Amino acid sequence: MANVCEICNKGERSGMNVSHSHLKTKRTWKPNIQRVRAVVDGEVKRVNVCTRCLRSGKVQRAI
């Protein structure tokens, strides 16, 4: 599954793990993407949506 929200375009972010001794290694943060049935332009479709968009009501879930 793609790690990108189809509503807000939120995707993977990269950065560093920093240990107590200040050694740095690369790491990524992935958004919490859910595949849900939603109403898009009057049709029911499956879309990849982050939980922030689901919670804020930017997506109308299909029942």
Short mmCIF file of N, CA, C and O in Angstrom, two decimals:
data_model
loop_
_atom_site.label_atom_id
_atom_site.label_comp_id
_atom_site.label_asym_id
_atom_site.label_seq_id
_atom_site.Cartn_x
_atom_site.Cartn_y
_atom_site.Cartn_z
N MET A 1 0.84 -1.18 0.00
CA MET A 1 0.00 0.00 0.00
C MET A 1 0.89 1.25 0.00
O MET A 1 1.91 1.30 0.68
N ALA A 2 0.46 2.24 -0.75
CA ALA A 2 1.20 3.49 -0.78
C ALA A 2 1.05 4.21 0.55
O ALA A 2 -0.03 4.23 1.14
N ASN A 3 2.13 4.79 1.03
CA ASN A 3 2.10 5.51 2.30
C ASN A 3 1.80 6.98 2.08
O ASN A 3 2.50 7.85 2.59
N VAL A 4 0.75 7.27 1.30
CA VAL A 4 0.36 8.64 1.01
C VAL A 4 -1.15 8.76 1.16
O VAL A 4 -1.90 7.93 0.65
N CYS A 5 -1.58 9.80 1.85
CA CYS A 5 -3.00 10.08 2.01
C CYS A 5 -3.51 10.72 0.71
O CYS A 5 -2.90 11.67 0.21
N GLU A 6 -4.62 10.22 0.18
CA GLU A 6 -5.16 10.75 -1.07
C GLU A 6 -5.92 12.05 -0.86
O GLU A 6 -6.26 12.72 -1.83
N ILE A 7 -6.17 12.44 0.39
CA ILE A 7 -6.89 13.68 0.67
C ILE A 7 -5.91 14.83 0.92
O ILE A 7 -5.96 15.85 0.25
N CYS A 8 -4.98 14.65 1.84
CA CYS A 8 -4.08 15.75 2.22
C CYS A 8 -2.66 15.58 1.70
O CYS A 8 -1.81 16.42 1.95
N ASN A 9 -2.39 14.47 1.00
CA ASN A 9 -1.06 14.21 0.43
C ASN A 9 0.02 14.00 1.49
O ASN A 9 1.20 14.15 1.20
N LYS A 10 -0.37 13.66 2.71
CA LYS A 10 0.61 13.39 3.75
C LYS A 10 1.34 12.10 3.41
O LYS A 10 0.73 11.10 3.04
N GLY A 11 2.68 12.10 3.50
CA GLY A 11 3.46 10.94 3.15
C GLY A 11 4.57 10.67 4.15
O GLY A 11 4.57 11.22 5.26
N GLU A 12 5.52 9.84 3.75
CA GLU A 12 6.64 9.50 4.61
C GLU A 12 7.52 10.70 4.86
O GLU A 12 7.74 11.51 3.97
N ARG A 13 8.03 10.80 6.07
CA ARG A 13 9.00 11.85 6.43
C ARG A 13 10.27 11.14 6.85
O ARG A 13 10.23 10.06 7.42
N SER A 14 11.40 11.76 6.61
CA SER A 14 12.66 11.14 7.00
C SER A 14 13.36 12.01 8.02
O SER A 14 13.11 13.21 8.12
N GLY A 15 14.25 11.38 8.77
CA GLY A 15 15.00 12.09 9.79
C GLY A 15 16.06 11.19 10.36
O GLY A 15 16.52 10.25 9.71
N MET A 16 16.46 11.46 11.59
CA MET A 16 17.53 10.71 12.23
C MET A 16 17.09 10.15 13.56
O MET A 16 16.37 10.80 14.31
N ASN A 17 17.52 8.89 13.84
CA ASN A 17 17.49 8.37 15.20
C ASN A 17 18.71 8.95 15.89
O ASN A 17 19.81 8.91 15.32
N VAL A 18 18.55 9.49 17.08
CA VAL A 18 19.69 10.04 17.81
C VAL A 18 19.80 9.31 19.14
O VAL A 18 18.90 9.37 19.98
N SER A 19 20.90 8.60 19.33
CA SER A 19 21.10 7.83 20.54
C SER A 19 21.59 8.73 21.68
O SER A 19 21.89 9.91 21.48
N HIS A 20 21.72 8.13 22.86
CA HIS A 20 22.20 8.88 24.02
C HIS A 20 23.62 9.38 23.80
O HIS A 20 23.99 10.46 24.24
N SER A 21 24.43 8.60 23.03
CA SER A 21 25.81 9.02 22.73
C SER A 21 25.86 9.92 21.50
O SER A 21 26.93 10.24 21.02
N HIS A 22 24.70 10.30 21.00
CA HIS A 22 24.53 11.22 19.88
C HIS A 22 24.96 10.64 18.53
O HIS A 22 25.26 11.38 17.61
N LEU A 23 25.00 9.30 18.43
CA LEU A 23 25.18 8.66 17.12
C LEU A 23 23.89 8.82 16.34
O LEU A 23 22.79 8.72 16.92
N LYS A 24 23.99 9.06 15.05
CA LYS A 24 22.80 9.29 14.24
C LYS A 24 22.68 8.24 13.14
O LYS A 24 23.66 7.91 12.48
N THR A 25 21.47 7.70 12.99
CA THR A 25 21.16 6.79 11.89
C THR A 25 19.86 7.24 11.26
O THR A 25 19.01 7.81 11.93
N LYS A 26 19.73 6.99 9.96
CA LYS A 26 18.53 7.41 9.24
C LYS A 26 17.32 6.60 9.67
O LYS A 26 17.42 5.42 9.98
N ARG A 27 16.16 7.23 9.67
CA ARG A 27 14.90 6.55 9.95
C ARG A 27 13.77 7.27 9.23
O ARG A 27 13.96 8.38 8.72
N THR A 28 12.60 6.65 9.17
CA THR A 28 11.44 7.27 8.54
C THR A 28 10.24 7.22 9.48
O THR A 28 10.14 6.34 10.32
N TRP A 29 9.35 8.17 9.31
CA TRP A 29 8.07 8.19 10.00
C TRP A 29 7.00 8.00 8.95
O TRP A 29 6.97 8.72 7.94
N LYS A 30 6.12 7.03 9.17
CA LYS A 30 5.05 6.76 8.21
C LYS A 30 3.72 7.20 8.81
O LYS A 30 3.45 6.96 9.98
N PRO A 31 2.86 7.83 8.00
CA PRO A 31 1.55 8.22 8.51
C PRO A 31 0.65 6.99 8.68
O PRO A 31 0.88 5.95 8.04
N ASN A 32 -0.34 7.11 9.52
CA ASN A 32 -1.28 6.02 9.77
C ASN A 32 -2.32 6.03 8.66
O ASN A 32 -3.33 6.73 8.73
N ILE A 33 -2.07 5.26 7.60
CA ILE A 33 -2.93 5.23 6.43
C ILE A 33 -3.90 4.06 6.53
O ILE A 33 -3.48 2.93 6.81
N GLN A 34 -5.17 4.32 6.30
CA GLN A 34 -6.21 3.29 6.32
C GLN A 34 -6.87 3.24 4.95
O GLN A 34 -7.11 4.28 4.34
N ARG A 35 -7.17 2.04 4.48
CA ARG A 35 -7.90 1.88 3.21
C ARG A 35 -9.38 1.78 3.55
O ARG A 35 -9.82 0.79 4.14
N VAL A 36 -10.16 2.80 3.20
CA VAL A 36 -11.57 2.86 3.59
C VAL A 36 -12.45 3.06 2.37
O VAL A 36 -12.01 3.55 1.33
N ARG A 37 -13.70 2.65 2.52
CA ARG A 37 -14.71 2.92 1.49
C ARG A 37 -15.27 4.30 1.79
O ARG A 37 -15.78 4.57 2.87
N ALA A 38 -15.17 5.20 0.81
CA ALA A 38 -15.61 6.57 1.01
C ALA A 38 -16.40 7.03 -0.20
O ALA A 38 -16.27 6.49 -1.30
N VAL A 39 -17.23 8.04 0.01
CA VAL A 39 -18.01 8.63 -1.07
C VAL A 39 -17.16 9.73 -1.71
O VAL A 39 -16.81 10.72 -1.07
N VAL A 40 -16.81 9.53 -3.00
CA VAL A 40 -16.01 10.49 -3.75
C VAL A 40 -16.77 10.86 -5.01
O VAL A 40 -17.03 10.00 -5.85
N ASP A 41 -17.16 12.12 -5.14
CA ASP A 41 -17.94 12.60 -6.29
C ASP A 41 -19.21 11.79 -6.50
O ASP A 41 -19.58 11.45 -7.62
N GLY A 42 -19.88 11.44 -5.41
CA GLY A 42 -21.13 10.71 -5.48
C GLY A 42 -20.99 9.21 -5.68
O GLY A 42 -21.98 8.50 -5.73
N GLU A 43 -19.78 8.70 -5.84
CA GLU A 43 -19.54 7.28 -6.02
C GLU A 43 -18.80 6.72 -4.81
O GLU A 43 -18.03 7.42 -4.17
N VAL A 44 -19.03 5.44 -4.53
CA VAL A 44 -18.32 4.78 -3.44
C VAL A 44 -17.03 4.20 -4.00
O VAL A 44 -17.05 3.43 -4.96
N LYS A 45 -15.90 4.62 -3.43
CA LYS A 45 -14.59 4.14 -3.87
C LYS A 45 -13.75 3.78 -2.66
O LYS A 45 -14.00 4.26 -1.56
N ARG A 46 -12.76 2.95 -2.89
CA ARG A 46 -11.78 2.66 -1.84
C ARG A 46 -10.64 3.65 -1.98
O ARG A 46 -10.06 3.79 -3.05
N VAL A 47 -10.34 4.34 -0.88
CA VAL A 47 -9.28 5.34 -0.91
C VAL A 47 -8.35 5.15 0.28
O VAL A 47 -8.75 4.64 1.32
N ASN A 48 -7.09 5.53 0.09
CA ASN A 48 -6.10 5.51 1.17
C ASN A 48 -6.14 6.86 1.86
O ASN A 48 -5.86 7.88 1.24
N VAL A 49 -6.51 6.85 3.15
CA VAL A 49 -6.72 8.08 3.89
C VAL A 49 -6.01 8.00 5.22
O VAL A 49 -6.02 6.95 5.88
N CYS A 50 -5.37 9.11 5.65
CA CYS A 50 -4.74 9.12 6.96
C CYS A 50 -5.82 9.27 8.04
O CYS A 50 -6.91 9.77 7.79
N THR A 51 -5.51 8.84 9.24
CA THR A 51 -6.48 8.87 10.32
C THR A 51 -6.82 10.29 10.73
O THR A 51 -7.90 10.55 11.25
N ARG A 52 -5.93 11.24 10.50
CA ARG A 52 -6.22 12.64 10.82
C ARG A 52 -7.37 13.16 9.95
O ARG A 52 -8.26 13.86 10.41
N CYS A 53 -7.37 12.79 8.66
CA CYS A 53 -8.45 13.20 7.75
C CYS A 53 -9.75 12.50 8.11
O CYS A 53 -10.83 13.10 8.02
N LEU A 54 -9.68 11.24 8.52
CA LEU A 54 -10.88 10.51 8.94
C LEU A 54 -11.49 11.16 10.18
O LEU A 54 -12.70 11.38 10.26
N ARG A 55 -10.64 11.50 11.14
CA ARG A 55 -11.10 12.06 12.41
C ARG A 55 -11.68 13.44 12.26
O ARG A 55 -12.62 13.81 12.93
N SER A 56 -11.08 14.24 11.35
CA SER A 56 -11.52 15.63 11.20
C SER A 56 -12.73 15.76 10.30
O SER A 56 -13.24 16.86 10.11
N GLY A 57 -13.18 14.66 9.68
CA GLY A 57 -14.38 14.71 8.87
C GLY A 57 -14.15 15.16 7.44
O GLY A 57 -15.09 15.55 6.75
N LYS A 58 -12.93 15.10 6.95
CA LYS A 58 -12.64 15.48 5.56
C LYS A 58 -13.08 14.41 4.59
O LYS A 58 -13.14 14.64 3.39
N VAL A 59 -13.40 13.21 5.13
CA VAL A 59 -13.81 12.08 4.31
C VAL A 59 -15.18 11.62 4.76
O VAL A 59 -15.42 11.46 5.95
N GLN A 60 -16.08 11.41 3.80
CA GLN A 60 -17.40 10.88 4.14
C GLN A 60 -17.36 9.37 3.92
O GLN A 60 -17.24 8.92 2.79
N ARG A 61 -17.44 8.61 5.02
CA ARG A 61 -17.38 7.16 4.92
C ARG A 61 -18.65 6.63 4.27
O ARG A 61 -19.74 7.12 4.49
N ALA A 62 -18.49 5.59 3.46
CA ALA A 62 -19.65 4.91 2.85
C ALA A 62 -20.10 3.82 3.79
O ALA A 62 -19.30 3.10 4.38
N ILE A 63 -21.40 3.67 3.91
CA ILE A 63 -21.96 2.65 4.82
C ILE A 63 -22.47 1.48 4.02
O ILE A 63 -22.96 1.61 2.96
#
